[in-house]
């Protein structure tokens, strides 16, 4: 029976990231407001003491609010960090300004409340703006960098369990299909299913980092196609569909914020991430309608220097290689046989009874994520000693998507 594990909500690295992000954001805001106050007062050093005393409570409370918001995922994307900065700045400024008044014996009467609100467009305005801007820029980068961790001498990063995701576009229903009939997509249900998918990742101990949403890119939720991760190297793909070329720009911004090195597949090469299956140091690449020979050639050149071997796989029956096959944590390739051109290419191959059963996301060495549309396959995999978490992604399956398409795991 599918299992829904409930490990601790926060890991050590996300908590450290939250604390450091809060310190950096608060420190930047405090320095900015002191500098602004110094300039306004005619560059007279004696005013530093008064300004520091006034803004210190705001800074400390803002630090606390930023840390809390970061710990609950408020710095996982650019727009979330912007909102988190706004919330932390407003509450920090109001509480920090009100506290000295309360300590001095003032009550929260109408005049005091009017004064507090007035400071948000007066003396506290620069502080609030500084917190917001620092959150959306430096704060987000600090959070992402600490969550990912620093590579050691071998390029490995310890304890990193980061999943890159992208919220579905408002135009999701306009997504393109090639090997199946187009059917209506329920956007509200699709949003709920995406949230459930992300919740599974986070409950399994993965820290999620959001690429900025793109409502003009219908297929952008399938973030796997835009980037492939090899250790501390992110290969930005060259999508084989002209409708998806623009998806890579924001994804590249995100992986750079994570501190990853970046390589590119360039035209005339085309390559979709959904055509790339990593099994140990072997990289199977589907020669599909989206990935051409030049794209495979370029990928082989990039990853051979990283110690990987590329094996090209003929593909004619599905959109992407991982629409037909994925791999269990022990390296066994699993697939739905009617959609696999040549199963003998793989060292170990296990046939699944359902199409959706060919798709798994490795959450840990003994746990995989699967689509709810493949209960028989889930039972088969459980009988092999794995724990299976099932999630309904029916609206994404209508667009030739599967559980692997909706995230890129960095580990």
Short mmCIF file of C-alpha atoms in Angstrom, two decimals:
data_model
loop_
_atom_site.label_atom_id
_atom_site.label_comp_id
_atom_site.label_asym_id
_atom_site.label_seq_id
_atom_site.Cartn_x
_atom_site.Cartn_y
_atom_site.Cartn_z
CA UNK A 1 0.00 0.00 0.00
CA UNK A 2 1.43 3.46 -0.84
CA UNK A 3 3.09 5.10 2.13
CA UNK A 4 3.00 8.76 3.13
CA UNK A 5 6.00 9.34 5.40
CA UNK A 6 6.08 12.29 7.76
CA UNK A 7 9.70 13.14 8.59
CA UNK A 8 10.62 16.30 10.51
CA UNK A 9 9.39 19.50 8.86
CA UNK A 10 12.73 21.31 8.94
CA UNK A 11 16.22 20.00 8.24
CA UNK A 12 19.44 21.44 9.61
CA UNK A 13 20.50 23.05 6.34
CA UNK A 14 17.18 24.88 5.65
CA UNK A 15 17.15 26.16 9.23
CA UNK A 16 20.72 27.42 8.86
CA UNK A 17 19.77 28.99 5.53
CA UNK A 18 16.80 30.72 7.17
CA UNK A 19 18.92 32.12 9.99
CA UNK A 20 21.69 33.39 7.72
CA UNK A 21 19.19 34.90 5.29
CA UNK A 22 17.54 36.78 8.16
CA UNK A 23 20.88 38.11 9.44
CA UNK A 24 21.97 39.27 5.99
CA UNK A 25 18.65 40.93 5.09
CA UNK A 26 18.37 42.68 8.45
CA UNK A 27 22.00 43.83 8.38
CA UNK A 28 21.69 45.26 4.87
CA UNK A 29 18.48 47.11 5.76
CA UNK A 30 20.02 48.50 8.95
CA UNK A 31 23.13 49.76 7.15
CA UNK A 32 21.08 51.27 4.33
CA UNK A 33 18.81 53.17 6.67
CA UNK A 34 21.76 54.46 8.73
CA UNK A 35 23.45 55.66 5.56
CA UNK A 36 20.25 57.34 4.36
CA UNK A 37 19.74 59.03 7.72
CA UNK A 38 23.38 60.18 7.71
CA UNK A 39 22.97 61.72 4.26
CA UNK A 40 19.72 63.48 5.14
CA UNK A 41 21.25 64.97 8.30
CA UNK A 42 24.10 66.51 6.34
CA UNK A 43 26.73 63.83 6.92
CA UNK A 44 27.08 64.63 10.63
CA UNK A 45 28.52 61.59 12.50
CA UNK A 46 26.85 62.54 15.80
CA UNK A 47 23.48 61.52 14.40
CA UNK A 48 24.56 57.89 13.93
CA UNK A 49 23.93 57.07 17.59
CA UNK A 50 20.36 58.34 17.55
CA UNK A 51 19.55 56.64 14.24
CA UNK A 52 21.06 53.37 15.39
CA UNK A 53 19.06 53.44 18.64
CA UNK A 54 15.83 54.19 16.79
CA UNK A 55 16.15 51.52 14.09
CA UNK A 56 17.73 48.72 16.14
CA UNK A 57 14.36 47.34 17.42
CA UNK A 58 12.96 47.37 13.86
CA UNK A 59 16.02 45.53 12.62
CA UNK A 60 15.87 42.86 15.33
CA UNK A 61 12.16 42.17 14.88
CA UNK A 62 12.56 42.10 11.12
CA UNK A 63 15.37 39.57 11.54
CA UNK A 64 13.01 37.32 13.51
CA UNK A 65 10.17 37.65 10.99
CA UNK A 66 12.48 36.98 8.01
CA UNK A 67 13.84 33.86 9.72
CA UNK A 68 10.34 32.54 10.36
CA UNK A 69 9.15 33.24 6.82
CA UNK A 70 12.28 31.70 5.30
CA UNK A 71 11.85 28.58 7.45
CA UNK A 72 8.33 28.02 6.06
CA UNK A 73 9.42 28.41 2.44
CA UNK A 74 9.11 32.15 1.96
CA UNK A 75 12.43 32.39 0.11
CA UNK A 76 11.90 29.52 -2.32
CA UNK A 77 11.19 31.81 -5.27
CA UNK A 78 11.73 35.41 -6.34
CA UNK A 79 8.14 36.53 -5.87
CA UNK A 80 7.76 34.69 -2.55
CA UNK A 81 10.90 36.36 -1.23
CA UNK A 82 9.51 39.73 -2.37
CA UNK A 83 6.26 39.11 -0.48
CA UNK A 84 8.15 37.75 2.53
CA UNK A 85 10.34 40.84 2.59
CA UNK A 86 7.28 43.09 2.49
CA UNK A 87 5.56 41.23 5.33
CA UNK A 88 8.70 41.06 7.49
CA UNK A 89 9.48 44.74 6.87
CA UNK A 90 5.98 45.97 7.75
CA UNK A 91 5.66 43.89 10.91
CA UNK A 92 9.26 44.54 11.91
CA UNK A 93 8.92 48.29 11.44
CA UNK A 94 5.58 48.50 13.26
CA UNK A 95 6.52 46.28 16.21
CA UNK A 96 10.00 47.77 16.49
CA UNK A 97 8.64 51.30 16.53
CA UNK A 98 5.79 50.48 18.91
CA UNK A 99 7.87 48.60 21.51
CA UNK A 100 9.86 51.59 22.84
CA UNK A 101 6.61 53.56 23.13
CA UNK A 102 4.97 50.76 25.12
CA UNK A 103 8.03 50.40 27.35
CA UNK A 104 7.85 54.16 27.99
CA UNK A 105 4.25 53.76 29.20
CA UNK A 106 2.39 54.84 26.06
CA UNK A 107 -0.87 53.06 25.32
CA UNK A 108 -1.93 51.97 21.86
CA UNK A 109 -4.55 54.68 21.47
CA UNK A 110 -5.68 56.25 18.22
CA UNK A 111 -2.91 58.83 18.15
CA UNK A 112 -0.18 56.25 18.64
CA UNK A 113 -1.65 53.94 16.00
CA UNK A 114 -1.85 56.84 13.55
CA UNK A 115 1.79 57.67 14.31
CA UNK A 116 2.87 54.05 13.72
CA UNK A 117 1.09 53.86 10.38
CA UNK A 118 2.51 57.24 9.42
CA UNK A 119 6.08 56.04 9.98
CA UNK A 120 5.61 53.53 7.14
CA UNK A 121 5.46 56.41 4.68
CA UNK A 122 7.85 58.51 6.72
CA UNK A 123 10.87 57.62 8.79
CA UNK A 124 10.48 53.84 8.31
CA UNK A 125 9.90 53.98 4.55
CA UNK A 126 13.55 53.56 3.55
CA UNK A 127 13.91 50.69 6.02
CA UNK A 128 10.88 48.88 4.57
CA UNK A 129 12.07 49.32 0.99
CA UNK A 130 15.57 48.12 1.93
CA UNK A 131 14.20 44.94 3.50
CA UNK A 132 12.05 44.20 0.45
CA UNK A 133 14.87 44.70 -2.05
CA UNK A 134 17.42 42.84 0.06
CA UNK A 135 15.01 39.92 0.42
CA UNK A 136 14.32 39.58 -3.31
CA UNK A 137 18.00 39.84 -4.27
CA UNK A 138 20.74 39.01 -1.78
CA UNK A 139 18.44 37.22 0.67
CA UNK A 140 17.14 34.78 -1.92
CA UNK A 141 20.65 34.03 -3.15
CA UNK A 142 21.95 33.43 0.38
CA UNK A 143 19.04 31.11 1.15
CA UNK A 144 19.48 29.12 -2.06
CA UNK A 145 23.25 28.92 -1.69
CA UNK A 146 23.17 27.67 1.90
CA UNK A 147 20.42 25.15 1.19
CA UNK A 148 22.45 23.67 -1.64
CA UNK A 149 25.72 23.68 0.27
CA UNK A 150 29.29 24.09 -0.87
CA UNK A 151 31.00 21.44 -3.03
CA UNK A 152 34.04 19.65 -1.67
CA UNK A 153 37.26 18.99 -3.58
CA UNK A 154 35.58 16.26 -5.62
CA UNK A 155 32.67 18.48 -6.58
CA UNK A 156 30.28 16.62 -4.27
CA UNK A 157 27.86 18.44 -2.01
CA UNK A 158 26.94 16.82 1.26
CA UNK A 159 23.40 16.67 2.61
CA UNK A 160 21.88 18.57 -0.31
CA UNK A 161 18.34 17.56 -1.18
CA UNK A 162 16.99 20.37 -3.33
CA UNK A 163 14.13 20.08 -5.79
CA UNK A 164 13.70 22.76 -8.43
CA UNK A 165 10.04 23.28 -9.30
CA UNK A 166 7.94 25.71 -11.33
CA UNK A 167 4.34 26.66 -10.63
CA UNK A 168 1.94 25.80 -13.50
CA UNK A 169 1.14 28.59 -15.91
CA UNK A 170 -2.36 30.04 -16.16
CA UNK A 171 -2.21 28.87 -19.79
CA UNK A 172 -1.41 25.25 -18.85
CA UNK A 173 -4.41 23.98 -20.81
CA UNK A 174 -2.75 25.27 -24.00
CA UNK A 175 0.17 22.88 -23.57
CA UNK A 176 1.23 20.84 -26.61
CA UNK A 177 0.91 17.08 -27.06
CA UNK A 178 2.38 14.90 -29.80
CA UNK A 179 1.65 11.22 -29.15
CA UNK A 180 -1.79 11.36 -27.52
CA UNK A 181 -5.15 13.01 -28.17
CA UNK A 182 -5.56 16.45 -26.58
CA UNK A 183 -8.16 16.50 -23.80
CA UNK A 184 -9.46 19.33 -21.58
CA UNK A 185 -7.35 20.22 -18.55
CA UNK A 186 -8.98 21.21 -15.27
CA UNK A 187 -6.78 24.14 -14.17
CA UNK A 188 -8.07 24.22 -10.59
CA UNK A 189 -7.45 20.50 -10.17
CA UNK A 190 -4.04 20.84 -11.82
CA UNK A 191 -3.06 23.49 -9.24
CA UNK A 192 -4.21 21.23 -6.40
CA UNK A 193 -2.29 18.28 -7.82
CA UNK A 194 0.87 20.38 -8.18
CA UNK A 195 0.60 21.50 -4.56
CA UNK A 196 0.18 17.86 -3.48
CA UNK A 197 3.22 16.84 -5.52
CA UNK A 198 5.34 19.59 -3.95
CA UNK A 199 4.04 18.65 -0.50
CA UNK A 200 5.24 15.07 -1.02
CA UNK A 201 8.72 16.28 -1.94
CA UNK A 202 8.91 18.52 1.12
CA UNK A 203 7.59 15.84 3.49
CA UNK A 204 10.24 13.51 2.13
CA UNK A 205 12.92 15.97 3.21
CA UNK A 206 13.51 17.91 -0.01
CA UNK A 207 13.84 21.69 0.04
CA UNK A 208 11.94 23.13 -2.92
CA UNK A 209 13.21 26.10 -4.91
CA UNK A 210 10.77 27.72 -7.33
CA UNK A 211 11.65 29.06 -10.74
CA UNK A 212 9.61 32.18 -11.42
CA UNK A 213 6.18 31.39 -12.82
CA UNK A 214 5.64 32.13 -16.52
CA UNK A 215 1.98 32.38 -17.54
CA UNK A 216 2.94 32.92 -21.17
CA UNK A 217 4.75 29.56 -21.32
CA UNK A 218 2.08 26.88 -21.19
CA UNK A 219 4.41 23.90 -20.70
CA UNK A 220 6.81 25.56 -18.25
CA UNK A 221 5.60 23.52 -15.27
CA UNK A 222 7.53 20.61 -16.82
CA UNK A 223 10.75 22.13 -15.52
CA UNK A 224 12.76 18.93 -16.03
CA UNK A 225 13.02 19.63 -19.75
CA UNK A 226 14.94 22.89 -19.25
CA UNK A 227 17.92 21.68 -17.21
CA UNK A 228 19.85 18.52 -16.31
CA UNK A 229 21.96 18.34 -13.16
CA UNK A 230 25.27 16.48 -12.99
CA UNK A 231 26.73 17.01 -9.52
CA UNK A 232 27.49 20.71 -9.29
CA UNK A 233 27.03 21.30 -13.04
CA UNK A 234 23.70 22.37 -14.53
CA UNK A 235 23.33 21.74 -18.25
CA UNK A 236 20.83 24.21 -19.70
CA UNK A 237 19.04 22.44 -22.53
CA UNK A 238 18.05 23.54 -26.02
CA UNK A 239 14.34 22.61 -26.22
CA UNK A 240 13.28 20.79 -29.36
CA UNK A 241 9.97 22.63 -29.54
CA UNK A 242 9.97 26.32 -30.50
CA UNK A 243 7.13 26.82 -28.01
CA UNK A 244 9.46 25.94 -25.14
CA UNK A 245 12.72 27.68 -26.01
CA UNK A 246 12.01 30.63 -23.70
CA UNK A 247 11.59 28.35 -20.67
CA UNK A 248 15.32 28.01 -20.06
CA UNK A 249 16.06 31.66 -19.24
CA UNK A 250 14.46 31.77 -15.78
CA UNK A 251 15.67 28.26 -15.01
CA UNK A 252 19.25 29.34 -15.66
CA UNK A 253 18.79 32.27 -13.28
CA UNK A 254 17.65 29.84 -10.57
CA UNK A 255 20.50 27.34 -10.95
CA UNK A 256 23.02 30.18 -10.91
CA UNK A 257 21.45 31.42 -7.67
CA UNK A 258 22.00 27.91 -6.31
CA UNK A 259 25.70 28.31 -7.04
CA UNK A 260 25.86 25.64 -9.73
CA UNK A 261 28.25 25.79 -12.65
CA UNK A 262 26.42 26.18 -15.95
CA UNK A 263 26.93 24.57 -19.37
CA UNK A 264 24.68 24.90 -22.43
CA UNK A 265 23.37 22.84 -25.29
CA UNK A 266 23.44 25.21 -28.27
CA UNK A 267 21.66 25.33 -31.61
CA UNK A 268 21.58 23.55 -33.99
CA UNK A 269 21.62 20.96 -31.21
CA UNK A 270 18.31 20.26 -29.50
CA UNK A 271 17.84 18.36 -26.27
CA UNK A 272 15.01 18.09 -23.74
CA UNK A 273 15.78 17.07 -20.16
CA UNK A 274 12.97 14.53 -20.29
CA UNK A 275 15.11 12.55 -22.74
CA UNK A 276 17.94 12.11 -20.22
CA UNK A 277 17.99 9.23 -17.72
CA UNK A 278 20.95 8.95 -15.34
CA UNK A 279 21.76 5.51 -13.91
CA UNK A 280 24.96 5.76 -11.91
CA UNK A 281 27.59 7.12 -14.29
CA UNK A 282 25.65 5.99 -17.36
CA UNK A 283 23.53 8.63 -19.08
CA UNK A 284 20.86 7.24 -21.40
CA UNK A 285 19.67 9.86 -23.89
CA UNK A 286 16.61 9.38 -26.07
CA UNK A 287 16.98 10.25 -29.75
CA UNK A 288 13.46 11.60 -29.97
CA UNK A 289 11.43 14.19 -31.81
CA UNK A 290 12.74 16.75 -29.30
CA UNK A 291 16.40 15.66 -29.02
CA UNK A 292 18.60 15.42 -32.10
CA UNK A 293 22.00 13.88 -32.80
CA UNK A 294 23.83 17.19 -32.37
CA UNK A 295 22.26 17.71 -28.96
CA UNK A 296 23.38 14.24 -27.87
CA UNK A 297 26.86 14.95 -29.24
CA UNK A 298 27.14 18.16 -27.23
CA UNK A 299 25.89 16.51 -24.05
CA UNK A 300 28.39 13.67 -24.49
CA UNK A 301 31.19 16.21 -24.78
CA UNK A 302 30.07 18.07 -21.62
CA UNK A 303 29.52 15.10 -19.31
CA UNK A 304 32.37 12.86 -20.44
CA UNK A 305 34.71 15.29 -18.68
CA UNK A 306 32.63 14.76 -15.52
CA UNK A 307 33.06 10.98 -15.61
CA UNK A 308 29.76 10.01 -17.27
CA UNK A 309 29.18 7.78 -20.30
CA UNK A 310 26.39 8.70 -22.72
CA UNK A 311 24.35 5.93 -24.36
CA UNK A 312 21.97 7.02 -27.13
CA UNK A 313 18.57 5.31 -27.16
CA UNK A 314 16.28 5.11 -30.22
CA UNK A 315 12.85 6.51 -29.41
CA UNK A 316 9.78 6.52 -31.65
CA UNK A 317 6.72 5.72 -29.53
CA UNK A 318 6.68 8.44 -26.85
CA UNK A 319 7.51 12.12 -26.41
CA UNK A 320 10.56 11.64 -24.17
CA UNK A 321 12.75 8.77 -23.00
CA UNK A 322 11.45 9.13 -19.44
CA UNK A 323 7.92 8.84 -20.79
CA UNK A 324 8.88 5.20 -21.45
CA UNK A 325 11.50 4.32 -18.82
CA UNK A 326 12.97 5.53 -15.53
CA UNK A 327 15.12 3.75 -12.93
CA UNK A 328 14.72 2.42 -9.40
CA UNK A 329 17.26 3.49 -6.77
CA UNK A 330 19.24 0.25 -7.30
CA UNK A 331 19.72 1.11 -10.98
CA UNK A 332 17.13 -1.25 -12.43
CA UNK A 333 15.49 0.42 -15.43
CA UNK A 334 11.72 0.04 -15.41
CA UNK A 335 9.42 0.66 -18.35
CA UNK A 336 6.12 0.00 -20.03
CA UNK A 337 7.15 -2.49 -22.71
CA UNK A 338 4.73 -1.41 -25.50
CA UNK A 339 6.41 2.04 -25.45
CA UNK A 340 10.04 0.89 -25.30
CA UNK A 341 11.81 0.54 -28.64
CA UNK A 342 14.64 -1.71 -27.43
CA UNK A 343 14.75 -2.82 -23.76
CA UNK A 344 17.99 -4.74 -24.39
CA UNK A 345 19.89 -1.46 -24.42
CA UNK A 346 19.59 -1.32 -20.64
CA UNK A 347 21.74 -3.49 -18.35
CA UNK A 348 18.76 -4.49 -16.18
CA UNK A 349 15.19 -3.98 -17.38
CA UNK A 350 11.92 -4.68 -15.55
CA UNK A 351 8.59 -4.42 -17.35
CA UNK A 352 5.73 -2.58 -15.61
CA UNK A 353 2.05 -3.52 -16.07
CA UNK A 354 0.86 0.09 -16.57
CA UNK A 355 2.13 3.05 -18.56
CA UNK A 356 2.23 5.27 -15.47
CA UNK A 357 4.22 2.58 -13.69
CA UNK A 358 7.23 3.34 -15.86
CA UNK A 359 7.79 6.63 -14.05
CA UNK A 360 9.40 6.95 -10.62
CA UNK A 361 11.17 9.75 -8.78
CA UNK A 362 13.83 8.61 -6.34
CA UNK A 363 13.13 10.29 -2.99
CA UNK A 364 15.70 8.25 -1.06
CA UNK A 365 17.51 4.93 -1.35
CA UNK A 366 14.38 3.05 -0.30
CA UNK A 367 11.52 5.37 -1.31
CA UNK A 368 10.09 6.37 -4.69
CA UNK A 369 7.33 8.69 -5.86
CA UNK A 370 4.84 7.38 -8.43
CA UNK A 371 1.63 8.43 -10.14
CA UNK A 372 -1.63 7.23 -8.61
CA UNK A 373 -2.63 5.96 -12.06
CA UNK A 374 -0.39 2.88 -11.65
CA UNK A 375 -1.52 0.93 -8.55
CA UNK A 376 -0.43 -2.48 -9.89
CA UNK A 377 3.04 -1.18 -10.65
CA UNK A 378 3.24 0.39 -7.20
CA UNK A 379 2.43 -2.97 -5.66
CA UNK A 380 5.08 -4.65 -7.78
CA UNK A 381 7.72 -2.13 -6.69
CA UNK A 382 6.70 -2.44 -3.04
CA UNK A 383 7.20 -6.20 -3.34
CA UNK A 384 10.81 -5.43 -4.25
CA UNK A 385 11.30 -3.82 -0.84
CA UNK A 386 10.71 -0.17 -1.71
CA UNK A 387 8.33 2.26 -0.10
CA UNK A 388 6.03 3.95 -2.61
CA UNK A 389 4.33 7.32 -2.29
CA UNK A 390 1.58 7.85 -4.83
CA UNK A 391 0.29 11.22 -6.03
CA UNK A 392 -2.48 12.02 -8.49
CA UNK A 393 -1.17 13.93 -11.54
CA UNK A 394 -4.02 13.15 -13.95
CA UNK A 395 -4.14 16.68 -15.40
CA UNK A 396 -0.43 16.56 -16.26
CA UNK A 397 -0.73 13.09 -17.77
CA UNK A 398 -3.20 14.65 -20.22
CA UNK A 399 -0.25 16.73 -21.45
CA UNK A 400 2.17 13.79 -21.71
CA UNK A 401 3.65 14.66 -18.34
CA UNK A 402 4.73 12.33 -15.55
CA UNK A 403 6.13 12.56 -12.02
CA UNK A 404 9.70 13.14 -13.21
CA UNK A 405 8.74 16.15 -15.37
CA UNK A 406 7.54 18.32 -12.51
CA UNK A 407 10.84 18.74 -10.66
CA UNK A 408 14.60 18.61 -11.06
CA UNK A 409 16.38 17.07 -8.11
CA UNK A 410 19.79 18.42 -7.06
CA UNK A 411 21.70 15.99 -4.88
#
